[in-house]
PDB file of C-alpha atoms in Angstrom:
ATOM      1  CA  UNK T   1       0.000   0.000   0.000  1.00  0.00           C
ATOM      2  CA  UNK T   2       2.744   2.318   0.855  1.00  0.00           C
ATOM      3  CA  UNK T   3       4.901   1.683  -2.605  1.00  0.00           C
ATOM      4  CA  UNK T   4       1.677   2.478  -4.477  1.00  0.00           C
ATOM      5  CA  UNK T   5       0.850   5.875  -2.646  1.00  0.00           C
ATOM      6  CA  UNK T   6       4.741   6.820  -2.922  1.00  0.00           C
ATOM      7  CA  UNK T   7       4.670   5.859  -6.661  1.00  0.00           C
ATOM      8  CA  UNK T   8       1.537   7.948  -7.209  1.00  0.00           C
ATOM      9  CA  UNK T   9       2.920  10.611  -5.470  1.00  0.00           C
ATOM     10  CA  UNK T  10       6.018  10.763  -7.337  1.00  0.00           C
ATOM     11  CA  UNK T  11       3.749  10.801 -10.604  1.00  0.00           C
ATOM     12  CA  UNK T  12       1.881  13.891  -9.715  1.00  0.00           C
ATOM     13  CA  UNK T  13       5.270  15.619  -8.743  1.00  0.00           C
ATOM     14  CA  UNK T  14       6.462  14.845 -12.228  1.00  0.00           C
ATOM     15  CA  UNK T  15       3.306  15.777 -13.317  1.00  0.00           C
ATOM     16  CA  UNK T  16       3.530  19.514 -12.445  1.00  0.00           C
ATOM     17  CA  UNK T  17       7.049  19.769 -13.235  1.00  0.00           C
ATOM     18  CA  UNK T  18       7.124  18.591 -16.538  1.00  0.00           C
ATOM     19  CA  UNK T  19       3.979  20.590 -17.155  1.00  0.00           C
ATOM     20  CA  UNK T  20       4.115  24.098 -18.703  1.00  0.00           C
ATOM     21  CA  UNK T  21       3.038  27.279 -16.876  1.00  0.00           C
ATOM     22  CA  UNK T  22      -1.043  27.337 -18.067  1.00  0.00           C
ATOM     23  CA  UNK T  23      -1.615  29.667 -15.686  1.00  0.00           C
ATOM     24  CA  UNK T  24       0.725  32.409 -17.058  1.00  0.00           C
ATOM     25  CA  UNK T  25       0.515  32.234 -20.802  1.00  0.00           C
ATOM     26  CA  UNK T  26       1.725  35.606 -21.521  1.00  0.00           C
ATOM     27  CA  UNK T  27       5.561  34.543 -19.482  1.00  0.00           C
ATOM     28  CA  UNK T  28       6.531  35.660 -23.221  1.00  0.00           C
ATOM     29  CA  UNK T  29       7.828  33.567 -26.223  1.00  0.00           C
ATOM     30  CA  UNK T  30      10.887  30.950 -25.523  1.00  0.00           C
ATOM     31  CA  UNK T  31      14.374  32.175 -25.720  1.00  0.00           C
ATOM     32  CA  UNK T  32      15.262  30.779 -29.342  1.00  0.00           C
ATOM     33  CA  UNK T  33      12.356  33.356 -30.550  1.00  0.00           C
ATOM     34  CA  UNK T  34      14.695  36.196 -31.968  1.00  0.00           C
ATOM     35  CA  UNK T  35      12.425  38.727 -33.655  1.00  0.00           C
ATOM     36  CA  UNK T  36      12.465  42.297 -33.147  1.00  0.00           C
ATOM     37  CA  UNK T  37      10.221  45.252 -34.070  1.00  0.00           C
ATOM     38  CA  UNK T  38      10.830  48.062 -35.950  1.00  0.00           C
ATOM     39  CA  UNK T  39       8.079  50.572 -35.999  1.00  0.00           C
ATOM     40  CA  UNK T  40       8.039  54.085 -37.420  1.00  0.00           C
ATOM     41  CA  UNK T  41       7.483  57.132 -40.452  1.00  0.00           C
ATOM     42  CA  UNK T  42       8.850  60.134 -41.420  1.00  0.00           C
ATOM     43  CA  UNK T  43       7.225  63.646 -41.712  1.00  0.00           C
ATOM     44  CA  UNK T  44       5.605  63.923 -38.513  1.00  0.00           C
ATOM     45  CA  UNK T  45       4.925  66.841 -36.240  1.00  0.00           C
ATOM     46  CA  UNK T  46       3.757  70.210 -36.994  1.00  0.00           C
ATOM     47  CA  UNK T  47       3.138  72.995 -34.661  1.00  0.00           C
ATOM     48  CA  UNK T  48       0.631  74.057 -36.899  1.00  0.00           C
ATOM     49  CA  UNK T  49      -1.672  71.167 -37.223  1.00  0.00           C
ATOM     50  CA  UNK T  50      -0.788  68.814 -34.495  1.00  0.00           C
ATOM     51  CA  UNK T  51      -3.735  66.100 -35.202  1.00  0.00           C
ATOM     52  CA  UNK T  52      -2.002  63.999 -37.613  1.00  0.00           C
ATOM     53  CA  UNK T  53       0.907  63.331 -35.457  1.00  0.00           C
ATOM     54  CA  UNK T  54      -1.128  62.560 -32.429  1.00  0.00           C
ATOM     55  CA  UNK T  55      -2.833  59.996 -34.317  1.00  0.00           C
ATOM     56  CA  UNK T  56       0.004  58.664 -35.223  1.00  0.00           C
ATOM     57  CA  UNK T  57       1.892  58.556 -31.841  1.00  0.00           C
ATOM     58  CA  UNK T  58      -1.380  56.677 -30.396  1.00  0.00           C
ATOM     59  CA  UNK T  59      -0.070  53.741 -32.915  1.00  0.00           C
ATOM     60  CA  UNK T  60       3.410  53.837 -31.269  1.00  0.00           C
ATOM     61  CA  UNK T  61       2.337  53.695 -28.081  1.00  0.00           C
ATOM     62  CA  UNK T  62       0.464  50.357 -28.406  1.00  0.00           C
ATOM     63  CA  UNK T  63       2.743  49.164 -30.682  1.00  0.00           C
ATOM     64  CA  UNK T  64       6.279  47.746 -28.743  1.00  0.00           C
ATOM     65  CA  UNK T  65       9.814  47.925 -30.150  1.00  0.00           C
ATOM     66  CA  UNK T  66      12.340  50.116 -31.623  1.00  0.00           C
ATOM     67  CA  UNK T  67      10.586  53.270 -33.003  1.00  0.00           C
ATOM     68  CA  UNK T  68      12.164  54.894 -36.449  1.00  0.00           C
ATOM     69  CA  UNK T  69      11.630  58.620 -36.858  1.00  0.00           C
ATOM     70  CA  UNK T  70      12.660  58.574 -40.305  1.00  0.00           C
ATOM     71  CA  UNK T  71      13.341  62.144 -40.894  1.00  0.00           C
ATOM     72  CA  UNK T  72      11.342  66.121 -40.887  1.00  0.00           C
ATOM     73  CA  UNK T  73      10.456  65.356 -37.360  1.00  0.00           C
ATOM     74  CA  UNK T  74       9.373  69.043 -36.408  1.00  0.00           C
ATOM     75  CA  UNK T  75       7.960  71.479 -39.119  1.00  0.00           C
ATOM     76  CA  UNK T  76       8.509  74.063 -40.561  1.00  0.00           C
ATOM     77  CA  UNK T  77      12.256  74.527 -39.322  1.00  0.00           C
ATOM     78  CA  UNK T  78      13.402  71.980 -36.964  1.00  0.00           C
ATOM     79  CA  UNK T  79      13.332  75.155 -34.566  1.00  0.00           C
ATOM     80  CA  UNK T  80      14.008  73.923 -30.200  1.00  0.00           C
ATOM     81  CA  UNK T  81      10.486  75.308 -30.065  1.00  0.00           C
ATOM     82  CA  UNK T  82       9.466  72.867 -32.977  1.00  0.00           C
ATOM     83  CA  UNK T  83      11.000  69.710 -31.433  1.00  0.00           C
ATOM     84  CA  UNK T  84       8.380  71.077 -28.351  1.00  0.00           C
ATOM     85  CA  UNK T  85       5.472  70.475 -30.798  1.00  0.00           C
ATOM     86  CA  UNK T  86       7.031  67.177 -31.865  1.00  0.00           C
ATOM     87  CA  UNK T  87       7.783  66.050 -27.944  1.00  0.00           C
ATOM     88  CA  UNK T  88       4.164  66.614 -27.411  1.00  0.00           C
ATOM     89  CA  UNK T  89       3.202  63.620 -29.805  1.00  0.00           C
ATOM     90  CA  UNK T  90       5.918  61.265 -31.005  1.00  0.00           C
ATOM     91  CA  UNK T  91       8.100  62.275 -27.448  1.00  0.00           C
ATOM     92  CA  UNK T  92       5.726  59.884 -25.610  1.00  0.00           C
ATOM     93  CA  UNK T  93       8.387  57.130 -27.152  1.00  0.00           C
ATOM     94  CA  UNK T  94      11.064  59.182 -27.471  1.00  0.00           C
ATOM     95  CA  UNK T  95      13.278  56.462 -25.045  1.00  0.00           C
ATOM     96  CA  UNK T  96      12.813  53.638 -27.668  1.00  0.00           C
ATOM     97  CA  UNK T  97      13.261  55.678 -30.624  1.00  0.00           C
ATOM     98  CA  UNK T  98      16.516  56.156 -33.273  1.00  0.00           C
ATOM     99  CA  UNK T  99      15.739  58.625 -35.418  1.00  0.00           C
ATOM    100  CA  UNK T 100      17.548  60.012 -38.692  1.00  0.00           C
ATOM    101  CA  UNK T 101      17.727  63.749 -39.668  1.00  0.00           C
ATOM    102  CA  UNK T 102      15.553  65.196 -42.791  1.00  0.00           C
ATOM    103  CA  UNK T 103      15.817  68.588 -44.875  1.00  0.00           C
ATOM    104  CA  UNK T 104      13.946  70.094 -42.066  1.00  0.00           C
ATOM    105  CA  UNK T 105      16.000  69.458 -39.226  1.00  0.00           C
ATOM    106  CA  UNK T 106      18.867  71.470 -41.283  1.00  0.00           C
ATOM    107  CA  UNK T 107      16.705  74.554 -41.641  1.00  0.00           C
ATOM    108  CA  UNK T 108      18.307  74.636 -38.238  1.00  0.00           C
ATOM    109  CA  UNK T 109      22.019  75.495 -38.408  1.00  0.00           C
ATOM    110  CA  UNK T 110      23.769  72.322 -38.130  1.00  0.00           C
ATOM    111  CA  UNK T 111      20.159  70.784 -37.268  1.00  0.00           C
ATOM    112  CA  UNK T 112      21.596  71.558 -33.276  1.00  0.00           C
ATOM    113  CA  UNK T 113      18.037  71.936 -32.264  1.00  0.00           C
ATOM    114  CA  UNK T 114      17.431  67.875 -33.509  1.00  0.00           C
ATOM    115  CA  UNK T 115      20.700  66.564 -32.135  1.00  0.00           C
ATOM    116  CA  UNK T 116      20.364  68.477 -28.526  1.00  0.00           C
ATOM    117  CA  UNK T 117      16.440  66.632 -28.863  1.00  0.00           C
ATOM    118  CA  UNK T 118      17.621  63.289 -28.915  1.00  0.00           C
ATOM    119  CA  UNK T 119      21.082  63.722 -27.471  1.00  0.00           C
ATOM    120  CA  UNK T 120      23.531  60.349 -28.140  1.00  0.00           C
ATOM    121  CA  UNK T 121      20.586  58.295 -29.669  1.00  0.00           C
ATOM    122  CA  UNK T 122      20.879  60.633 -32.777  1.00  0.00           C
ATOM    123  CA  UNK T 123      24.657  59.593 -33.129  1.00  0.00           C
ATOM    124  CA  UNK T 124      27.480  61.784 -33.743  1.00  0.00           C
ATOM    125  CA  UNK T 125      26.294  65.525 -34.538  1.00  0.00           C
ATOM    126  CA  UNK T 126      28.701  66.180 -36.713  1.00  0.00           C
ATOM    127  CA  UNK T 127      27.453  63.409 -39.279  1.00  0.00           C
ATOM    128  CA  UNK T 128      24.155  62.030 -38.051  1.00  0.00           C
ATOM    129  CA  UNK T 129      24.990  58.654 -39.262  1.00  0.00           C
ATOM    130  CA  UNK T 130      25.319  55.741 -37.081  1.00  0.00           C
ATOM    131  CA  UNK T 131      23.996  52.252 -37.137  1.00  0.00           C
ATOM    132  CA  UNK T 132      23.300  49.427 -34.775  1.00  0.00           C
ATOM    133  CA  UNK T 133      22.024  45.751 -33.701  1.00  0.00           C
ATOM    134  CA  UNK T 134      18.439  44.804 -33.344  1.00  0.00           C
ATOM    135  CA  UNK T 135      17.877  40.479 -32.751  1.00  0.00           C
ATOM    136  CA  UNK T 136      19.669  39.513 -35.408  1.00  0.00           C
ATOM    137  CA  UNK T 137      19.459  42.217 -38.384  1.00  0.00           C
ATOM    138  CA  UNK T 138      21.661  45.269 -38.601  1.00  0.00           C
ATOM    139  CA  UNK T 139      20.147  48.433 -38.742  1.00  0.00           C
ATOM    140  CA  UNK T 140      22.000  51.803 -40.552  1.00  0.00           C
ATOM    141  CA  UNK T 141      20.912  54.947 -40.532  1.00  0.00           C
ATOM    142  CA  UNK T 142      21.980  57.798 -42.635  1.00  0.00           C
ATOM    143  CA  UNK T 143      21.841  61.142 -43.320  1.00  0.00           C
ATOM    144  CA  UNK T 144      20.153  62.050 -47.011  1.00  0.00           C
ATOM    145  CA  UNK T 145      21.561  65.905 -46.678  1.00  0.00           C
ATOM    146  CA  UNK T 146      24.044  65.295 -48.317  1.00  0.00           C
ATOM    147  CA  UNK T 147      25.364  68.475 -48.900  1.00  0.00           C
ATOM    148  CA  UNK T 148      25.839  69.015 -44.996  1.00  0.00           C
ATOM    149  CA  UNK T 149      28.097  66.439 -44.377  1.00  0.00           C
ATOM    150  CA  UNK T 150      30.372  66.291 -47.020  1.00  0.00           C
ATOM    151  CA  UNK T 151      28.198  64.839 -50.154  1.00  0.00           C
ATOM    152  CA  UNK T 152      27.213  61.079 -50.600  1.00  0.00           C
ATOM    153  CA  UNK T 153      28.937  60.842 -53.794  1.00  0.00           C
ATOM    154  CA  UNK T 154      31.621  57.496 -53.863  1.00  0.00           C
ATOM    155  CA  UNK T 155      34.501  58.077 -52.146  1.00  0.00           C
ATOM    156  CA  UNK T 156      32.784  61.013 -49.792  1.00  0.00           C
ATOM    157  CA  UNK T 157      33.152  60.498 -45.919  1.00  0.00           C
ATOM    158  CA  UNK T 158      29.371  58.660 -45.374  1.00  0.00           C
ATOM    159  CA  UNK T 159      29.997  56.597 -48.101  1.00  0.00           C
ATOM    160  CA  UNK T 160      33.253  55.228 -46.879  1.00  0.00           C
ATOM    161  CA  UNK T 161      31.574  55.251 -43.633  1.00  0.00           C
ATOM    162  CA  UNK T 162      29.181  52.970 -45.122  1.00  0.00           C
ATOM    163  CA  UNK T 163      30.517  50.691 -46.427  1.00  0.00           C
ATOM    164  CA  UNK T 164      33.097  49.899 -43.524  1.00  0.00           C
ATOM    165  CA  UNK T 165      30.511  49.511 -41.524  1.00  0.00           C
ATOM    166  CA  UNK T 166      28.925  46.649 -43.517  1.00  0.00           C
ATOM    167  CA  UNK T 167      32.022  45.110 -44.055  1.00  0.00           C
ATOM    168  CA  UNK T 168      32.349  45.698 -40.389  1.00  0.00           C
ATOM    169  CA  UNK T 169      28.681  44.377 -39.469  1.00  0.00           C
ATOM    170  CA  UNK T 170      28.683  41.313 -42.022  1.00  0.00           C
ATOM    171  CA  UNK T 171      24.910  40.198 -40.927  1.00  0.00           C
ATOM    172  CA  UNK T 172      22.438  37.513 -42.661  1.00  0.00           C
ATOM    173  CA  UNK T 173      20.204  40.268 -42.487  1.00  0.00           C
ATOM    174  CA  UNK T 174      20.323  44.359 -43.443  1.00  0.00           C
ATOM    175  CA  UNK T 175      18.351  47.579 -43.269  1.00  0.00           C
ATOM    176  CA  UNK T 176      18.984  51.129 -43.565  1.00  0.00           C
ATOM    177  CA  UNK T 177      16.892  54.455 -43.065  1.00  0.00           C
ATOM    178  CA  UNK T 178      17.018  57.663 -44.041  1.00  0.00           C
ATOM    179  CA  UNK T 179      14.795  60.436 -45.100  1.00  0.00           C
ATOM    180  CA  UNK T 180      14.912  61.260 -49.096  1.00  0.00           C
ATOM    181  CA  UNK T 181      13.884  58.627 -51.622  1.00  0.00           C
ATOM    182  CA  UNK T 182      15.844  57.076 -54.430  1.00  0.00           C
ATOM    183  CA  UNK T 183      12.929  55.721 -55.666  1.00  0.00           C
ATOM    184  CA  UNK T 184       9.619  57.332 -55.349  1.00  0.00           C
ATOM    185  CA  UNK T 185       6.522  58.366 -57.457  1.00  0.00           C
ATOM    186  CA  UNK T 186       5.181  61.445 -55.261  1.00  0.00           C
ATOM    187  CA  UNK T 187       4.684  64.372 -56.904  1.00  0.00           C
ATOM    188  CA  UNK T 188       6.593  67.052 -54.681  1.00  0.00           C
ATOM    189  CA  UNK T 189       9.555  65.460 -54.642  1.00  0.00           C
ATOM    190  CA  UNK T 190      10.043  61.663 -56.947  1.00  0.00           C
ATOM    191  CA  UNK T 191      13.678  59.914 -57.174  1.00  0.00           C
ATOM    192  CA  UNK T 192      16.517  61.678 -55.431  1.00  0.00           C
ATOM    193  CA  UNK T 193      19.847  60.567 -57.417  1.00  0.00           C
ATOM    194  CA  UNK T 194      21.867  62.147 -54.491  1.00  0.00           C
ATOM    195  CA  UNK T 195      21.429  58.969 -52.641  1.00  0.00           C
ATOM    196  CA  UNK T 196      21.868  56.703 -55.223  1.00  0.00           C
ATOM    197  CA  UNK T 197      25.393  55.627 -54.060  1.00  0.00           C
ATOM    198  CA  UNK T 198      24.508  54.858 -50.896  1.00  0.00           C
ATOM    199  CA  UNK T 199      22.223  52.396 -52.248  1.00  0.00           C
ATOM    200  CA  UNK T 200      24.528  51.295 -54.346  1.00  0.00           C
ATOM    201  CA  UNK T 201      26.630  50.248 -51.073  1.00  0.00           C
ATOM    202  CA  UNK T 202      24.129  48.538 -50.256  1.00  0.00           C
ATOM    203  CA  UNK T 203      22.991  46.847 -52.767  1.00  0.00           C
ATOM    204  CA  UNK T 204      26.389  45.648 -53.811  1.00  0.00           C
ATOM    205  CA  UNK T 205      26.313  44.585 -49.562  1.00  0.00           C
ATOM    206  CA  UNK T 206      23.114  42.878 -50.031  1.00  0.00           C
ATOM    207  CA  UNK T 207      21.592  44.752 -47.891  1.00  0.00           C
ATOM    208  CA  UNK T 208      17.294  43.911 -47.860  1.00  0.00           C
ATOM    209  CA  UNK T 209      15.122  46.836 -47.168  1.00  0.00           C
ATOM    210  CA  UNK T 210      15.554  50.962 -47.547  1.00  0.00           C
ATOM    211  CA  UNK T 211      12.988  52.674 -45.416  1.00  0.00           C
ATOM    212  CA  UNK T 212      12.413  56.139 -46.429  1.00  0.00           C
ATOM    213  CA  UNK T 213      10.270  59.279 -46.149  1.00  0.00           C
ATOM    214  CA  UNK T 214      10.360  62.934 -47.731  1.00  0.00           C
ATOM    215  CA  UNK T 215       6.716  62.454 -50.034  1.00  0.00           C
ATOM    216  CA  UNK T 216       4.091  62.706 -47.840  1.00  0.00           C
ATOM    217  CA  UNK T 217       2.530  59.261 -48.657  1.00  0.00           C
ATOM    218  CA  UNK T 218       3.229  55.448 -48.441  1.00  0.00           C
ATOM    219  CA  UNK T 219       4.652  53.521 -50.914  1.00  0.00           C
ATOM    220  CA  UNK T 220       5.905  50.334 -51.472  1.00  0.00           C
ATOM    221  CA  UNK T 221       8.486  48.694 -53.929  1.00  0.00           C
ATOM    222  CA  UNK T 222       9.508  45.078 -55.675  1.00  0.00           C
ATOM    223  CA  UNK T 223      13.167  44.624 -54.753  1.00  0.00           C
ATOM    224  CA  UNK T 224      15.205  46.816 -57.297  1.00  0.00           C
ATOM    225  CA  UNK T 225      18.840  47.345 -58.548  1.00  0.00           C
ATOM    226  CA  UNK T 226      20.036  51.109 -57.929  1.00  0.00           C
ATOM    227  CA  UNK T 227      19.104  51.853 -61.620  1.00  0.00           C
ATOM    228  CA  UNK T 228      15.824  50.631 -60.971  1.00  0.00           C
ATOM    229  CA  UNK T 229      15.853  47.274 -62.748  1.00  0.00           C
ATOM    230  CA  UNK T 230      13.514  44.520 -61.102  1.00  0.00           C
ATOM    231  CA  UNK T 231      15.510  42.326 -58.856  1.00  0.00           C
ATOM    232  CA  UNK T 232      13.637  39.767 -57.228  1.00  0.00           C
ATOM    233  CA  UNK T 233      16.802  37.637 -56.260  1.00  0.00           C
ATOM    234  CA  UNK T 234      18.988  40.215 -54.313  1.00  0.00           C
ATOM    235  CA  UNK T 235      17.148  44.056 -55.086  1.00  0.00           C
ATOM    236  CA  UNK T 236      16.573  46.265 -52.434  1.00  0.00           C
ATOM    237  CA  UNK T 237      13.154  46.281 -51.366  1.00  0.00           C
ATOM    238  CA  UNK T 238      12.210  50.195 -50.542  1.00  0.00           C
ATOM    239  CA  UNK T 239       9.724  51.774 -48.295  1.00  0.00           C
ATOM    240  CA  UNK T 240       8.402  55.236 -48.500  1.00  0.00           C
ATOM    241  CA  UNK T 241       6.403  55.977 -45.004  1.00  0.00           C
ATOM    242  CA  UNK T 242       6.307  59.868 -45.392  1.00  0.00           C
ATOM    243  CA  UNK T 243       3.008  59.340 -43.348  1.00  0.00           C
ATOM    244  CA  UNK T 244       4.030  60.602 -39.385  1.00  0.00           C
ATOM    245  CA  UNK T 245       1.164  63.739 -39.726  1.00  0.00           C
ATOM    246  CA  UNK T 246       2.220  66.166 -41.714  1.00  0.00           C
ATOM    247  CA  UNK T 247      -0.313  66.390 -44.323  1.00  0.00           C
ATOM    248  CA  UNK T 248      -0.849  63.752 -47.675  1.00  0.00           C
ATOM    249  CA  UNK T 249       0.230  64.709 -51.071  1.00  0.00           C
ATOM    250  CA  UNK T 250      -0.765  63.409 -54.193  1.00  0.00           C
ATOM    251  CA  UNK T 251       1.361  60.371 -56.934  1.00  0.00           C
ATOM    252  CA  UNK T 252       2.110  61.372 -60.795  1.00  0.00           C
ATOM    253  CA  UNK T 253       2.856  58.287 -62.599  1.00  0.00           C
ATOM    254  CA  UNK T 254       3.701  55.107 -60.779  1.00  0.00           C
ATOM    255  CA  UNK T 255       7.825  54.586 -61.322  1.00  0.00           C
ATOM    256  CA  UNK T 256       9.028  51.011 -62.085  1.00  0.00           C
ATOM    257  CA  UNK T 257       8.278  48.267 -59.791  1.00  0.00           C
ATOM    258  CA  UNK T 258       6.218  50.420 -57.242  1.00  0.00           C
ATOM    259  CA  UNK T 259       3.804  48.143 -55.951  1.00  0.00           C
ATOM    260  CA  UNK T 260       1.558  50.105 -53.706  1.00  0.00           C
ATOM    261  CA  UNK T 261       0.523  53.339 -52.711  1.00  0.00           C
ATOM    262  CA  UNK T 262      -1.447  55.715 -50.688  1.00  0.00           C
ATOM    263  CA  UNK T 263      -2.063  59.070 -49.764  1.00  0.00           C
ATOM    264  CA  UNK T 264      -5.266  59.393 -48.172  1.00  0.00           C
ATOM    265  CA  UNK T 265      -3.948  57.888 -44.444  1.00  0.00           C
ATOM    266  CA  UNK T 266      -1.393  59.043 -41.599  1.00  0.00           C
ATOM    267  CA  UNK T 267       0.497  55.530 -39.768  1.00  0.00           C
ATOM    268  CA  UNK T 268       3.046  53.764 -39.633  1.00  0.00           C
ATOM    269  CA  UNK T 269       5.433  50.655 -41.238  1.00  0.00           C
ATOM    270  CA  UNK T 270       5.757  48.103 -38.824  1.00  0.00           C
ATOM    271  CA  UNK T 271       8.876  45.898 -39.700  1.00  0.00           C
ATOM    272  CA  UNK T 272       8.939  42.440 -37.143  1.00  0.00           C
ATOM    273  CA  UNK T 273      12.419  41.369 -38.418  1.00  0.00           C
ATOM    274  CA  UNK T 274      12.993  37.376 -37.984  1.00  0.00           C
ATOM    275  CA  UNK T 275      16.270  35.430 -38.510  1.00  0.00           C
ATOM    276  CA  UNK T 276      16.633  35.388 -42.394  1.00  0.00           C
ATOM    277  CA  UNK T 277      13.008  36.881 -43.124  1.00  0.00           C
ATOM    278  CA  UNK T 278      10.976  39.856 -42.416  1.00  0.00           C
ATOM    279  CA  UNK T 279       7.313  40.950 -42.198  1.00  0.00           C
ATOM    280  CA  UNK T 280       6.322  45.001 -43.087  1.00  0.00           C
ATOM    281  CA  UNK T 281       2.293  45.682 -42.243  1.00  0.00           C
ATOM    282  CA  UNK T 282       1.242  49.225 -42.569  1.00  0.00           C
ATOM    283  CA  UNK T 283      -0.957  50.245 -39.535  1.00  0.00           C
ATOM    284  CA  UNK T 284      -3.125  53.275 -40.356  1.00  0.00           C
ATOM    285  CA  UNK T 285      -4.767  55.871 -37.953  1.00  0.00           C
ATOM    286  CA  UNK T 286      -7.882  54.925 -36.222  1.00  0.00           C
ATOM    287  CA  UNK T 287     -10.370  55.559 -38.628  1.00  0.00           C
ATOM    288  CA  UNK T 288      -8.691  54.725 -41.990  1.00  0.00           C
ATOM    289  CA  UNK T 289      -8.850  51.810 -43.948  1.00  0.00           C
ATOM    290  CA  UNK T 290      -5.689  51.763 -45.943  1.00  0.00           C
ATOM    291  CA  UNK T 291      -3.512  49.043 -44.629  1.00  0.00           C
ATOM    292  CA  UNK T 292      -0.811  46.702 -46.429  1.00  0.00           C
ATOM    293  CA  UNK T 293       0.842  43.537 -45.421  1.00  0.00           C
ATOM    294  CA  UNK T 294       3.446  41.053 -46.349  1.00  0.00           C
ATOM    295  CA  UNK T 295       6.788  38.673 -45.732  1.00  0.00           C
ATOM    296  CA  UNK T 296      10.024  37.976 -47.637  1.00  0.00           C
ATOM    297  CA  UNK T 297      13.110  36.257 -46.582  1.00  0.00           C
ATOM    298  CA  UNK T 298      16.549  38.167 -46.671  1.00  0.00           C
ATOM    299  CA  UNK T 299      19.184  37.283 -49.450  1.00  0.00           C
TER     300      UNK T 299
END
């Protein structure tokens, strides 16, 4: 009688060891689980017309993960009193987010006003370049004025910058932001060529995905060469999220292997990057309809 109590007991001990935690489903996803968010736009606050920004900063907040503020932050001049309109909104996540500097952050001498803002999260002030690790991807952010520090020609300081850092950085899987296009079909700005050898460094890297801003819309494109050829084997696949609150603007002609496009909703890209693969959804503002969603695997 006493060996079959002690061997029953010893079955319901094993029982609840070997048993997972019912009770607390949300302990959070086992360790081997190495995704990572990246969440985010460009064009965001303006002190004139705050409502676009707020709606887009109510995303963030229920939205976890690294938070990319993908350039013209605070309009109209990147001013200290600007950033104030932009801390309002988009400064409730301020601690999670990396941003990278547009055209107007450097109606600002220097764009001091955007660097004092985010202090060392904005990297070095005198180039507002910098990258860094998120799970397992590597993340780069640049700056698309060009013209401030130093050009982006080949051969000019970012450049080289760039591409010792992916030499330096030699991950499975690679994206950069930054704020003006190489690609883009919006109609107050289109393709920037300024940029084009960065994304040549890239490309020639293998780099993934480009996540942009600078037209006020959302667009998506088919992984592309830097001369715009179709690339589905190794192209860059580029995002345009000019959509933080600013205001919408309208498309002229689609370019070459854009795939999708809006301008009638404010949100944001969310990027979950996974070990070899990512998946982009756009999440609008409450509201709005607009949404897009998809996967691909890195090269």
């Amino acid at each position: 009688m006493k060996s079959t109590l002690t061997a029953m007991i010893l079955l319901v001990g094993l029982f609840f060891v070997s048993t997972p935690d019912r009770a607390n489903p949300s302990s959070g996803p086992p360790a081997s689980d190495q995704s990572a968010i990246l969440v985010g736009a460009g064009d965001i606050a303006d002190c004139k017309d705050l409502s676009g920004a707020e709606a887009t900063a109510k995303l963030l907040v229920q939205i976890p993960g690294t938070v990319m503020a993908v350039g013209d932050l605070a309009y109209p001049d990147g001013s200290k009193e600007n950033f104030t309109c932009y801390d309002k909104t988009w400064g409730r996540v301020k601690s999670r987010t990396r941003p990278a500097p547009g055209n107007h952050e450097f109606h600002a001498a220097g764009a001091t006003p955007y660097f004092d803002y985010f202090g060392a999260a904005a990297g070095d002030p005198k180039t507002g370049y910098y990258s860094y690790e998120l799970g397992t991807w590597h993340i780069i952010v640049l700056n698309s004025e060009c013209q401030d520090v130093g050009g982006c020609e080949a051969g000019s300081p970012q450049e080289k910058w760039l591409r010792a850092d992916l030499v330096a950085h030699p991950a499975a899987c690679t994206l950069a932001y930054w704020h003006k296009p190489l690609f883009s079909s919006g109609s107050a700005h289109g393709n920037d060529l300024t940029v084009k050898p960065l994304f040549q460094a890239l490309y020639e890297a293998n780099a993934d995905v480009v996540v942009t801003g600078h037209d006020h819309d959302y667009e998506r494109f088919a992984p592309q060469t830097p001369d715009g050829t179709a690339d589905p084997a190794r192209g860059i696949r580029e995002f345009v999220v000019g959509t933080g609150g600013k205001n919408h603007r309208p498309f002229v002609s689609p370019k070459p292997n854009s795939e999708l496009r809006d301008a009638t909703a404010f949100g944001v890209l969310k990027l979950t990057l996974k070990p070899n693969a990512y998946d982009w959804q756009f999440i609008p503002e409450a509201g709005k309809n607009f949404t897009d969603s998809g996967s691909d695997a890195c090269h």
